[in-house]
Amino acid sequence: MLVVPPQPLPLFAANSLSNGSFRCVFRGSKVNSSSSRLAPAVAAVAREVDDFTKYSGYVFELNPSEEDSLTEYNIAKIAAFYQKKPLIVLRRLVQIGSTLGKWFAVRYLDSVNERADEMFKIRAAELRKILLQLGPAYVKIAQAISSRPDLIPPTYLDELSLLQDRITPFSSEVAFEMIEKELGMPIDVMFSEISPEPVAAASLGQVYQARLRSTREVVAVKVQRPGVQSAISLDILILRNLAGLIKKAGKLNTDLQAVVDEWASSLFREMDYKQEARNGVKFRQLYGSIQDVVVPEMNLALTTRKVLIMQWLEGQKLAGVKDLYLVEVGVYCSFNQLLEYGFYHADPHPGNLLRTYDGKLAYLDFGMMGEFKQQYRDGFIEACLHLVNRDYSALAKDFVTLGLIPPTSDKAAVTEALTGVFRDAVAKGVRNVSFGDLLGDLGFTMYKFKFQIPSYFSLVIRSLAVLEGIAIGINPEYKVLGSTYPWIARKVLTDSSPKLKASLRALLYKDGQFRIDRLESLLSESLRAKTERTLIENQNGGTDSKVVIKQILSFTLDDKGAFVREILLEEFSKGMVALGVATLDSVTNTVAATLPFSPSRPSSMTDEDITNLRNLQRLLLLISGLRENENPRMKVNGVRTSNKQMISLNGAPVALQQFEAVQEYLPLLSVLPELPQEMQQQLLRLPADFAGKLASRVAARTLKRLKCAICLAGKGKRPPPPSPRNIALDWLIILVDDACTEADGVGRTSVTRSLFGLAPGLKGA
């Protein structure tokens, strides 16, 4: 449905105007011409012959009882119904085969005669007319295709786009009779004004603009096209049998009939306007509060199965206004639909998305909706994470969870195949991954490993593909997965679902080792998730580091960031213990250097300590709004330091040298007063949590050291005699060093900084 801008028209009682426009003013109605602004009718289009009725009218010549028997999708009932009408089925098959067959034949002759380019535009127009003649089922298929400018030529795109809302309407006389029959009252009792011709016409119905007599509210009145129920029932029966033949002949793995069933079920629900109104109410409740999203109100009391009355909205097609901000709003809204609530708009073609005149995104037409179950939503999120992080073995398991491959498939072979398919695409970065390209690249692999497209997934794929198609029309470089991933990253970092928490921990840890690069990637991507217009319009202009610091702190101190906050404390504690060991090494070496005949003592820093120390510095850089490659202290003489180089350089630990420039972290401190009050309170609670976790980590390492000493004593072995230089200091190093090997708690800063504060003074002793 397309809502067009209103035009002030002079009032005449159902008479033709000089400019060709019409208006109905009912008897007894008094309309102030200065305040009445109803939309212009598409009268010129209305005078054309309705091709669907002209060429396919025989399909819906049913009596009321026969028509009522086809209100719900039941393939067995539909098949039984048309078994009694073999002549109609035969005639329909001949019509479909002859019209489409003739078109393909002339296209082939054009290519043989080298006239394909010359006749391109003519054949595109002919195809559109054929689809109109065949009816709503074929128009619906064309609408989905018309949203993919990357898949079809521009000429065909222009022609098929006319099927979104510029279909020849049926007679307004028939429409008004249906309104009166459905509402049970004369039309002029219900409305004080109504446009004499539809303002928009689509495959299943057409829309009039009217004013309710009772409330003076301007509304959209959607009336169902006669015969669509029976025509779609017969066409679905034909397409379903054709799908079965194709699957059998092509030995395909996907149950094509189940895919047709899923599509047909949603199509039948779309023909029930009462269900559409309920869908609209639910959609408004879930997503109507999203910034700059508008969902019209539904008038449930006046809506019937074939007539829908809803709030009138005015605007332009989103695809025609080139508004990047509203595209991002649409992506965010689609993310909420698919991955937050699982209730999504399964038919988001350009005719159903408007830019209102106050710059908001309006959703229309809630007939075709889909449900995405929680287990599949989690599986889809995990699949995106594993794809972006090139974890193809985990991705193979995700495909089993989503029902794309059988559980009995060879996981190793699937992993190898997925690696070959996705490696090059993902290497370009998540922001450059095209959803359409991924589906195309999967083709051979899907066939080889018996991939199956679950019936529920077909609508999800269509919804995402259509959304990317609309966006590509505005920006050819747009990638819907790249724009959705920041919201996926944010959800993974903040969701309270135990399954996603487990997925996050599995993503960040491998064999007990913290993969900080993945946390950095998730956090940086989550910061790209923006809905503010100014941030989106200026997203290529760079971001101030202070803004980044504030965003990261707000994220980690928020209640939703509690799980990530625990992980950060855990890794901080590991780093602080490692920093403490490095500090004691520095103290020991400094004291030993003052004693005569003192042998050099090897560093007590392990590889794990060095890794933890490097992670600590990267975490500080991350929270301070810096990147690792921006910090010169991560390099020695212009070269990145290795683990061995971090142990000692010119007699002093490089690890400590890199923490001496406190000014690098001053921007972090300057942001703290700007945080909301509740986040500042959360920040004040962190030292106590941090101290407790640090104490538990040190205690664990101490116990391990004592256990090792007891084991040595039991075997009759003795540790080497302590250095005569400083027995107390040696034992302190031993206790702290081995007490910090096996703990898995969380980091603390105050203790480390106090230890770090000792080092410079002792260094110069």
Coordinates of N, CA and C in Angstrom, one line a residue, residues 449-646:
F449 N 26.3 -31.4 0.3 CA 26.2 -31.9 1.6 C 24.7 -32.0 2.1
K450 N 23.8 -32.0 1.1 CA 22.4 -32.2 1.3 C 21.8 -31.2 2.3
F451 N 22.2 -29.9 2.0 CA 21.6 -28.8 2.8 C 20.1 -28.8 2.5
Q452 N 19.4 -28.4 3.5 CA 18.0 -28.3 3.4 C 17.5 -26.9 3.9
I453 N 16.7 -26.2 3.2 CA 16.2 -24.9 3.7 C 14.9 -25.2 4.5
P454 N 15.0 -25.1 5.8 CA 13.7 -25.3 6.6 C 12.7 -24.4 6.2
S455 N 11.4 -24.8 6.3 CA 10.3 -23.9 5.8 C 10.3 -22.6 6.6
Y456 N 10.6 -22.6 7.9 CA 10.6 -21.3 8.6 C 11.7 -20.4 8.1
F457 N 12.8 -21.0 7.6 CA 13.9 -20.1 7.2 C 13.7 -19.4 5.9
S458 N 12.8 -19.9 5.1 CA 12.6 -19.3 3.7 C 12.1 -17.8 3.9
L459 N 11.2 -17.6 4.8 CA 10.7 -16.2 5.0 C 11.8 -15.3 5.6
V460 N 12.6 -15.9 6.5 CA 13.7 -15.1 7.1 C 14.7 -14.6 6.0
I461 N 15.1 -15.6 5.2 CA 16.0 -15.3 4.1 C 15.4 -14.2 3.2
R462 N 14.1 -14.4 2.9 CA 13.4 -13.4 2.0 C 13.4 -12.0 2.6
S463 N 13.1 -12.0 3.9 CA 13.0 -10.7 4.6 C 14.4 -10.0 4.5
L464 N 15.5 -10.7 4.8 CA 16.8 -10.1 4.8 C 17.2 -9.7 3.4
A465 N 16.9 -10.6 2.5 CA 17.3 -10.3 1.1 C 16.6 -9.1 0.5
V466 N 15.3 -9.0 0.8 CA 14.5 -7.8 0.4 C 15.1 -6.6 1.0
L467 N 15.4 -6.6 2.3 CA 15.9 -5.4 3.0 C 17.2 -5.0 2.4
E468 N 18.1 -6.0 2.1 CA 19.4 -5.6 1.5 C 19.1 -5.0 0.1
G469 N 18.1 -5.6 -0.6 CA 17.8 -5.1 -2.0 C 17.4 -3.6 -1.9
I470 N 16.5 -3.3 -1.0 CA 16.1 -1.9 -0.8 C 17.3 -1.0 -0.5
A471 N 18.2 -1.4 0.4 CA 19.3 -0.6 0.8 C 20.3 -0.4 -0.4
I472 N 20.5 -1.5 -1.2 CA 21.4 -1.4 -2.3 C 20.9 -0.4 -3.3
G473 N 19.5 -0.2 -3.4 CA 19.0 0.8 -4.3 C 19.4 2.2 -3.9
I474 N 19.6 2.4 -2.6 CA 20.0 3.7 -2.1 C 21.6 3.8 -2.1
N475 N 22.2 2.7 -1.7 CA 23.7 2.7 -1.7 C 24.2 1.4 -2.2
P476 N 24.7 1.4 -3.4 CA 25.2 0.1 -4.0 C 26.2 -0.7 -3.2
E477 N 26.9 0.0 -2.3 CA 27.9 -0.7 -1.5 C 27.3 -1.2 -0.2
Y478 N 26.0 -1.0 0.0 CA 25.4 -1.4 1.3 C 25.4 -2.9 1.6
K479 N 25.8 -3.3 2.8 CA 25.8 -4.7 3.2 C 24.9 -4.8 4.5
V480 N 23.8 -5.5 4.3 CA 22.9 -5.6 5.5 C 23.5 -6.4 6.6
L481 N 24.3 -7.4 6.3 CA 25.0 -8.2 7.4 C 26.0 -7.3 8.1
G482 N 26.7 -6.5 7.4 CA 27.7 -5.6 8.0 C 27.0 -4.6 8.9
S483 N 25.8 -4.2 8.5 CA 25.1 -3.2 9.3 C 24.4 -3.8 10.5
T484 N 24.0 -5.1 10.4 CA 23.3 -5.8 11.4 C 24.3 -6.3 12.5
Y485 N 25.5 -6.6 12.1 CA 26.4 -7.3 13.0 C 26.7 -6.5 14.3
P486 N 26.8 -5.1 14.2 CA 27.0 -4.4 15.4 C 25.9 -4.6 16.5
W487 N 24.7 -4.7 16.0 CA 23.6 -5.0 16.9 C 23.7 -6.5 17.5
I488 N 24.1 -7.4 16.6 CA 24.3 -8.7 17.1 C 25.4 -8.8 18.1
A489 N 26.6 -8.0 17.9 CA 27.6 -8.0 18.9 C 27.2 -7.4 20.2
R490 N 26.4 -6.3 20.1 CA 25.9 -5.7 21.4 C 25.0 -6.7 22.1
K491 N 24.1 -7.4 21.4 CA 23.2 -8.4 22.0 C 24.0 -9.5 22.7
V492 N 25.0 -10.0 22.0 CA 25.8 -11.1 22.6 C 26.5 -10.6 23.9
L493 N 27.0 -9.3 23.9 CA 27.7 -8.8 25.1 C 26.7 -8.4 26.2
T494 N 25.4 -8.3 25.9 CA 24.5 -7.8 27.0 C 23.4 -8.7 27.3
D495 N 23.2 -9.8 26.5 CA 22.0 -10.6 26.7 C 22.1 -11.5 27.9
S496 N 21.0 -11.7 28.6 CA 21.0 -12.5 29.9 C 20.8 -14.0 29.6
S497 N 20.6 -14.4 28.3 CA 20.3 -15.8 28.0 C 21.5 -16.6 28.4
P498 N 21.3 -17.7 29.1 CA 22.4 -18.6 29.5 C 23.1 -19.2 28.3
K499 N 22.4 -19.4 27.2 CA 23.0 -20.0 26.0 C 23.9 -19.0 25.3
L500 N 23.5 -17.7 25.3 CA 24.4 -16.7 24.7 C 25.6 -16.4 25.6
K501 N 25.4 -16.5 26.9 CA 26.5 -16.3 27.8 C 27.6 -17.4 27.6
A502 N 27.1 -18.6 27.5 CA 28.0 -19.7 27.2 C 28.7 -19.5 25.9
S503 N 28.0 -19.1 24.9 CA 28.6 -18.8 23.6 C 29.6 -17.8 23.6
L504 N 29.4 -16.7 24.4 CA 30.3 -15.6 24.5 C 31.6 -16.1 25.2
R505 N 31.4 -16.9 26.3 CA 32.6 -17.4 27.0 C 33.4 -18.3 26.1
A506 N 32.7 -19.2 25.3 CA 33.4 -20.1 24.4 C 34.1 -19.3 23.3
L507 N 33.6 -18.2 22.9 CA 34.2 -17.4 21.9 C 35.4 -16.7 22.4
L508 N 35.4 -16.2 23.6 CA 36.5 -15.5 24.2 C 37.6 -16.3 24.8
Y509 N 37.4 -17.6 25.1 CA 38.4 -18.4 25.7 C 38.6 -19.7 24.9
K510 N 39.9 -20.0 24.7 CA 40.2 -21.3 24.0 C 41.3 -21.9 24.8
D511 N 41.0 -23.2 25.3 CA 42.0 -23.9 26.1 C 42.4 -23.0 27.3
G512 N 41.5 -22.3 27.9 CA 41.8 -21.5 29.1 C 42.4 -20.2 28.8
Q513 N 42.8 -19.9 27.5 CA 43.5 -18.7 27.1 C 42.5 -17.6 26.7
F514 N 42.7 -16.4 27.2 CA 41.8 -15.3 26.9 C 42.2 -14.8 25.5
R515 N 41.2 -14.7 24.6 CA 41.5 -14.2 23.3 C 41.0 -12.7 23.2
I516 N 41.8 -11.8 23.6 CA 41.4 -10.4 23.8 C 41.1 -9.8 22.5
D517 N 41.7 -10.3 21.4 CA 41.3 -9.7 20.1 C 39.9 -9.8 19.8
R518 N 39.3 -10.9 20.2 CA 37.8 -11.1 19.9 C 37.0 -10.2 20.8
L519 N 37.4 -9.9 22.0 CA 36.7 -9.0 22.8 C 36.8 -7.6 22.2
E520 N 38.0 -7.2 21.8 CA 38.2 -5.9 21.2 C 37.3 -5.8 19.9
S521 N 37.2 -6.9 19.1 CA 36.4 -6.8 17.9 C 34.9 -6.6 18.3
L522 N 34.4 -7.4 19.3 CA 33.0 -7.3 19.7 C 32.7 -5.9 20.2
L523 N 33.6 -5.4 21.1 CA 33.3 -4.1 21.6 C 33.3 -3.0 20.6
S524 N 34.3 -3.1 19.7 CA 34.4 -2.0 18.6 C 33.2 -2.1 17.7
E525 N 32.8 -3.3 17.4 CA 31.6 -3.5 16.5 C 30.4 -3.0 17.2
S526 N 30.2 -3.3 18.5 CA 29.0 -2.9 19.2 C 28.9 -1.4 19.3
L527 N 30.0 -0.7 19.3 CA 30.0 0.8 19.3 C 29.5 1.4 18.0
R528 N 29.5 0.6 16.9 CA 29.0 1.1 15.7 C 27.5 1.0 15.6
A529 N 26.9 0.4 16.6 CA 25.4 0.2 16.6 C 24.8 1.5 17.1
K530 N 24.4 2.3 16.1 CA 23.9 3.7 16.4 C 22.5 3.9 15.8
T531 N 21.7 4.6 16.5 CA 20.4 5.0 15.9 C 20.2 6.5 15.8
E532 N 21.1 7.3 16.4 CA 21.0 8.7 16.4 C 21.4 9.2 15.0
R533 N 20.5 10.1 14.4 CA 20.7 10.6 13.1 C 22.1 11.3 12.9
T534 N 22.5 12.1 13.8 CA 23.8 12.8 13.7 C 25.0 11.9 13.7
L535 N 24.9 10.8 14.5 CA 26.0 9.9 14.5 C 26.1 9.1 13.3
I536 N 24.9 8.7 12.7 CA 24.9 7.9 11.5 C 25.4 8.7 10.3
E537 N 24.9 10.0 10.2 CA 25.3 10.8 9.1 C 26.7 11.2 9.1
N538 N 27.3 11.2 10.3 CA 28.7 11.6 10.4 C 29.7 10.4 10.8
Q539 N 29.2 9.2 10.5 CA 29.9 8.0 10.9 C 31.3 7.8 10.2
N540 N 31.4 8.5 9.1 CA 32.7 8.4 8.4 C 33.7 9.5 8.8
G541 N 33.3 10.3 9.7 CA 34.1 11.4 10.0 C 35.0 11.2 11.2
G542 N 35.0 9.9 11.7 CA 35.8 9.6 12.9 C 35.1 10.0 14.2
T543 N 35.6 9.4 15.3 CA 34.9 9.6 16.6 C 36.0 10.0 17.6
D544 N 35.6 11.0 18.4 CA 36.5 11.5 19.4 C 36.7 10.4 20.4
S545 N 38.0 10.3 20.9 CA 38.4 9.2 21.8 C 37.6 9.4 23.1
K546 N 37.3 10.6 23.5 CA 36.5 10.8 24.8 C 35.1 10.2 24.7
V547 N 34.5 10.4 23.5 CA 33.2 9.8 23.2 C 33.3 8.3 23.3
V548 N 34.4 7.7 22.7 CA 34.5 6.2 22.7 C 34.7 5.7 24.2
I549 N 35.5 6.4 25.0 CA 35.7 6.1 26.4 C 34.4 6.1 27.1
K550 N 33.6 7.1 26.9 CA 32.3 7.2 27.6 C 31.4 6.1 27.2
Q551 N 31.4 5.7 25.9 CA 30.5 4.7 25.4 C 30.9 3.3 26.0
I552 N 32.2 3.1 26.1 CA 32.7 1.8 26.6 C 32.4 1.7 28.1
L553 N 32.6 2.8 28.9 CA 32.3 2.8 30.3 C 30.8 2.6 30.5
S554 N 30.0 3.3 29.8 CA 28.6 3.3 29.9 C 28.1 1.8 29.7
F555 N 28.7 1.2 28.7 CA 28.3 -0.1 28.3 C 28.7 -1.1 29.4
T556 N 29.9 -1.1 29.9 CA 30.4 -2.0 30.9 C 29.8 -1.8 32.3
L557 N 29.5 -0.6 32.6 CA 28.9 -0.3 34.0 C 27.4 -0.4 34.0
D558 N 26.8 -0.6 32.9 CA 25.3 -0.8 32.8 C 25.0 -2.2 33.4
D559 N 23.7 -2.3 33.9 CA 23.3 -3.6 34.4 C 23.4 -4.7 33.3
K560 N 23.1 -4.4 32.1 CA 23.2 -5.4 31.0 C 24.6 -5.8 30.7
G561 N 25.6 -5.0 31.1 CA 27.0 -5.4 30.9 C 27.6 -6.2 32.0
A562 N 26.8 -6.7 33.0 CA 27.4 -7.3 34.2 C 28.2 -8.5 33.8
F563 N 27.8 -9.4 32.8 CA 28.6 -10.6 32.5 C 29.9 -10.2 31.9
V564 N 29.9 -9.2 31.0 CA 31.2 -8.7 30.4 C 32.1 -8.1 31.5
R565 N 31.4 -7.4 32.4 CA 32.2 -6.7 33.5 C 32.9 -7.8 34.3
E566 N 32.3 -8.9 34.6 CA 32.9 -10.0 35.3 C 34.1 -10.5 34.6
I567 N 34.0 -10.7 33.3 CA 35.1 -11.2 32.4 C 36.3 -10.2 32.5
L568 N 35.9 -8.9 32.4 CA 37.0 -7.9 32.4 C 37.7 -7.9 33.8
L569 N 36.9 -8.0 34.9 CA 37.6 -8.0 36.2 C 38.5 -9.3 36.3
E570 N 38.0 -10.4 35.7 CA 38.8 -11.6 35.8 C 40.1 -11.4 35.1
E571 N 40.1 -10.8 33.9 CA 41.3 -10.6 33.1 C 42.2 -9.5 33.8
F572 N 41.6 -8.5 34.4 CA 42.4 -7.5 35.1 C 43.1 -8.1 36.2
S573 N 42.5 -9.0 36.9 CA 43.1 -9.6 38.1 C 44.4 -10.4 37.6
K574 N 44.2 -11.2 36.5 CA 45.4 -11.9 36.0 C 46.5 -11.0 35.7
G575 N 46.2 -9.9 35.0 CA 47.2 -8.9 34.6 C 47.8 -8.3 35.8
M576 N 47.0 -7.9 36.8 CA 47.6 -7.3 38.0 C 48.5 -8.2 38.8
V577 N 48.2 -9.4 38.9 CA 49.1 -10.4 39.5 C 50.4 -10.5 38.8
A578 N 50.3 -10.6 37.4 CA 51.5 -10.6 36.6 C 52.3 -9.4 36.8
L579 N 51.6 -8.2 36.9 CA 52.3 -7.0 37.1 C 53.0 -6.9 38.4
G580 N 52.4 -7.6 39.4 CA 53.0 -7.7 40.8 C 54.2 -8.5 40.7
V581 N 54.2 -9.6 40.0 CA 55.4 -10.5 39.9 C 56.5 -9.7 39.2
A582 N 56.1 -9.0 38.1 CA 57.2 -8.2 37.4 C 57.8 -7.2 38.3
T583 N 57.0 -6.6 39.1 CA 57.5 -5.5 40.0 C 58.4 -6.1 41.0
L584 N 58.1 -7.3 41.6 CA 59.0 -8.0 42.5 C 60.3 -8.4 41.9
D585 N 60.2 -8.8 40.6 CA 61.4 -9.1 39.8 C 62.3 -7.9 39.8
S586 N 61.7 -6.7 39.5 CA 62.5 -5.5 39.4 C 63.1 -5.1 40.8
V587 N 62.3 -5.3 41.8 CA 62.8 -5.0 43.2 C 64.0 -5.9 43.5
T588 N 63.8 -7.2 43.2 CA 64.9 -8.2 43.5 C 66.2 -7.9 42.8
N589 N 66.0 -7.6 41.5 CA 67.2 -7.3 40.7 C 67.9 -6.0 41.2
T590 N 67.1 -5.1 41.6 CA 67.7 -3.8 42.1 C 68.5 -4.0 43.4
V591 N 67.8 -4.8 44.3 CA 68.5 -5.0 45.6 C 69.8 -5.9 45.4
A592 N 69.6 -6.9 44.5 CA 70.8 -7.8 44.3 C 71.9 -7.1 43.7
A593 N 71.6 -6.1 42.9 CA 72.7 -5.3 42.2 C 73.6 -4.6 43.2
T594 N 73.0 -4.3 44.4 CA 73.8 -3.6 45.4 C 74.7 -4.5 46.3
L595 N 74.5 -5.8 46.1 CA 75.2 -6.7 47.0 C 76.4 -7.3 46.2
P596 N 77.5 -7.5 47.0 CA 78.7 -8.0 46.3 C 78.6 -9.5 46.0
F597 N 79.1 -10.0 44.9 CA 79.2 -11.4 44.5 C 77.8 -12.0 44.4
S598 N 76.8 -11.2 44.0 CA 75.5 -11.8 43.9 C 75.3 -12.3 42.5
P599 N 74.9 -13.6 42.3 CA 74.6 -14.2 41.0 C 73.3 -13.6 40.4
S600 N 73.3 -13.5 39.1 CA 72.1 -13.0 38.5 C 70.9 -14.0 38.7
R601 N 69.8 -13.5 39.0 CA 68.6 -14.3 39.3 C 67.7 -14.3 38.0
P602 N 67.3 -15.5 37.5 CA 66.4 -15.6 36.4 C 65.0 -15.0 36.7
S603 N 64.3 -14.5 35.7 CA 63.0 -13.9 36.0 C 62.0 -15.0 36.4
S604 N 61.2 -14.7 37.3 CA 60.1 -15.6 37.8 C 58.9 -15.4 36.9
M605 N 58.9 -14.6 35.9 CA 57.7 -14.4 35.0 C 57.6 -15.6 34.0
T606 N 56.4 -16.2 34.0 CA 56.1 -17.3 33.1 C 55.5 -16.7 31.8
D607 N 55.4 -17.6 30.8 CA 54.8 -17.1 29.5 C 53.4 -16.7 29.8
E608 N 52.7 -17.4 30.7 CA 51.3 -17.0 31.0 C 51.2 -15.6 31.6
D609 N 52.2 -15.4 32.6 CA 52.3 -14.0 33.2 C 52.5 -13.0 32.1
I610 N 53.3 -13.2 31.2 CA 53.7 -12.2 30.2 C 52.4 -12.0 29.3
T611 N 51.7 -13.1 28.9 CA 50.5 -12.9 28.1 C 49.5 -12.1 28.9
N612 N 49.3 -12.4 30.2 CA 48.4 -11.7 31.0 C 48.7 -10.2 31.1
L613 N 50.0 -10.0 31.2 CA 50.5 -8.6 31.3 C 50.2 -7.8 30.0
R614 N 50.4 -8.5 28.9 CA 50.1 -7.8 27.6 C 48.6 -7.6 27.5
N615 N 47.8 -8.6 27.9 CA 46.3 -8.4 27.9 C 45.9 -7.2 28.8
L616 N 46.6 -7.1 29.9 CA 46.2 -6.0 30.8 C 46.4 -4.7 30.1
Q617 N 47.6 -4.5 29.5 CA 47.8 -3.3 28.8 C 46.8 -3.0 27.7
R618 N 46.5 -4.1 26.9 CA 45.5 -3.9 25.8 C 44.1 -3.6 26.4
L619 N 43.8 -4.1 27.5 CA 42.5 -3.8 28.1 C 42.5 -2.3 28.6
L620 N 43.6 -1.8 29.1 CA 43.7 -0.4 29.5 C 43.6 0.5 28.3
L621 N 44.2 0.1 27.2 CA 44.2 0.9 26.0 C 42.8 0.9 25.5
L622 N 42.1 -0.3 25.5 CA 40.7 -0.4 25.0 C 39.8 0.5 25.8
I623 N 39.9 0.5 27.1 CA 39.0 1.3 27.9 C 39.3 2.8 27.8
S624 N 40.6 3.1 27.5 CA 41.0 4.5 27.3 C 40.8 5.0 25.9
G625 N 40.1 4.2 25.1 CA 39.8 4.7 23.8 C 40.9 4.7 22.8
L626 N 42.0 4.0 23.1 CA 43.2 3.9 22.2 C 43.2 2.5 21.6
R627 N 43.9 2.4 20.5 CA 44.1 1.1 19.9 C 45.6 0.7 20.1
E628 N 45.8 -0.6 20.0 CA 47.1 -1.2 20.4 C 48.2 -0.5 19.5
N629 N 47.9 -0.4 18.2 CA 48.9 0.1 17.3 C 49.1 1.6 17.4
E630 N 48.3 2.3 18.3 CA 48.6 3.7 18.5 C 49.5 4.0 19.7
N631 N 49.9 2.9 20.4 CA 50.7 3.1 21.6 C 52.1 2.7 21.3
P632 N 53.0 3.7 21.3 CA 54.4 3.4 21.0 C 55.1 2.5 22.1
R633 N 54.5 2.4 23.2 CA 55.2 1.6 24.3 C 55.0 0.1 24.1
M634 N 54.1 -0.2 23.1 CA 54.0 -1.6 22.7 C 55.2 -2.1 21.8
K635 N 56.0 -1.1 21.5 CA 57.1 -1.5 20.6 C 58.5 -1.0 21.2
V636 N 59.5 -1.7 20.8 CA 60.9 -1.4 21.3 C 61.7 -1.1 20.0
N637 N 62.2 0.1 19.9 CA 62.9 0.6 18.7 C 62.1 0.4 17.5
G638 N 60.8 0.6 17.6 CA 59.9 0.5 16.4 C 59.5 -0.9 16.1
V639 N 59.9 -1.9 16.9 CA 59.5 -3.3 16.6 C 58.6 -3.7 17.8
R640 N 57.5 -4.5 17.4 CA 56.7 -5.0 18.5 C 57.4 -6.0 19.4
T641 N 57.2 -5.8 20.7 CA 57.9 -6.7 21.6 C 57.4 -8.1 21.7
S642 N 58.2 -9.0 21.7 CA 57.8 -10.4 21.9 C 57.7 -10.7 23.4
N643 N 57.3 -11.9 23.8 CA 57.2 -12.3 25.2 C 58.6 -12.3 25.8
K644 N 59.6 -12.8 25.1 CA 61.0 -12.8 25.7 C 61.5 -11.4 25.9
Q645 N 61.2 -10.5 24.9 CA 61.7 -9.1 25.1 C 61.0 -8.4 26.2
M646 N 59.8 -8.8 26.5 CA 59.0 -8.2 27.6 C 59.6 -8.5 29.0

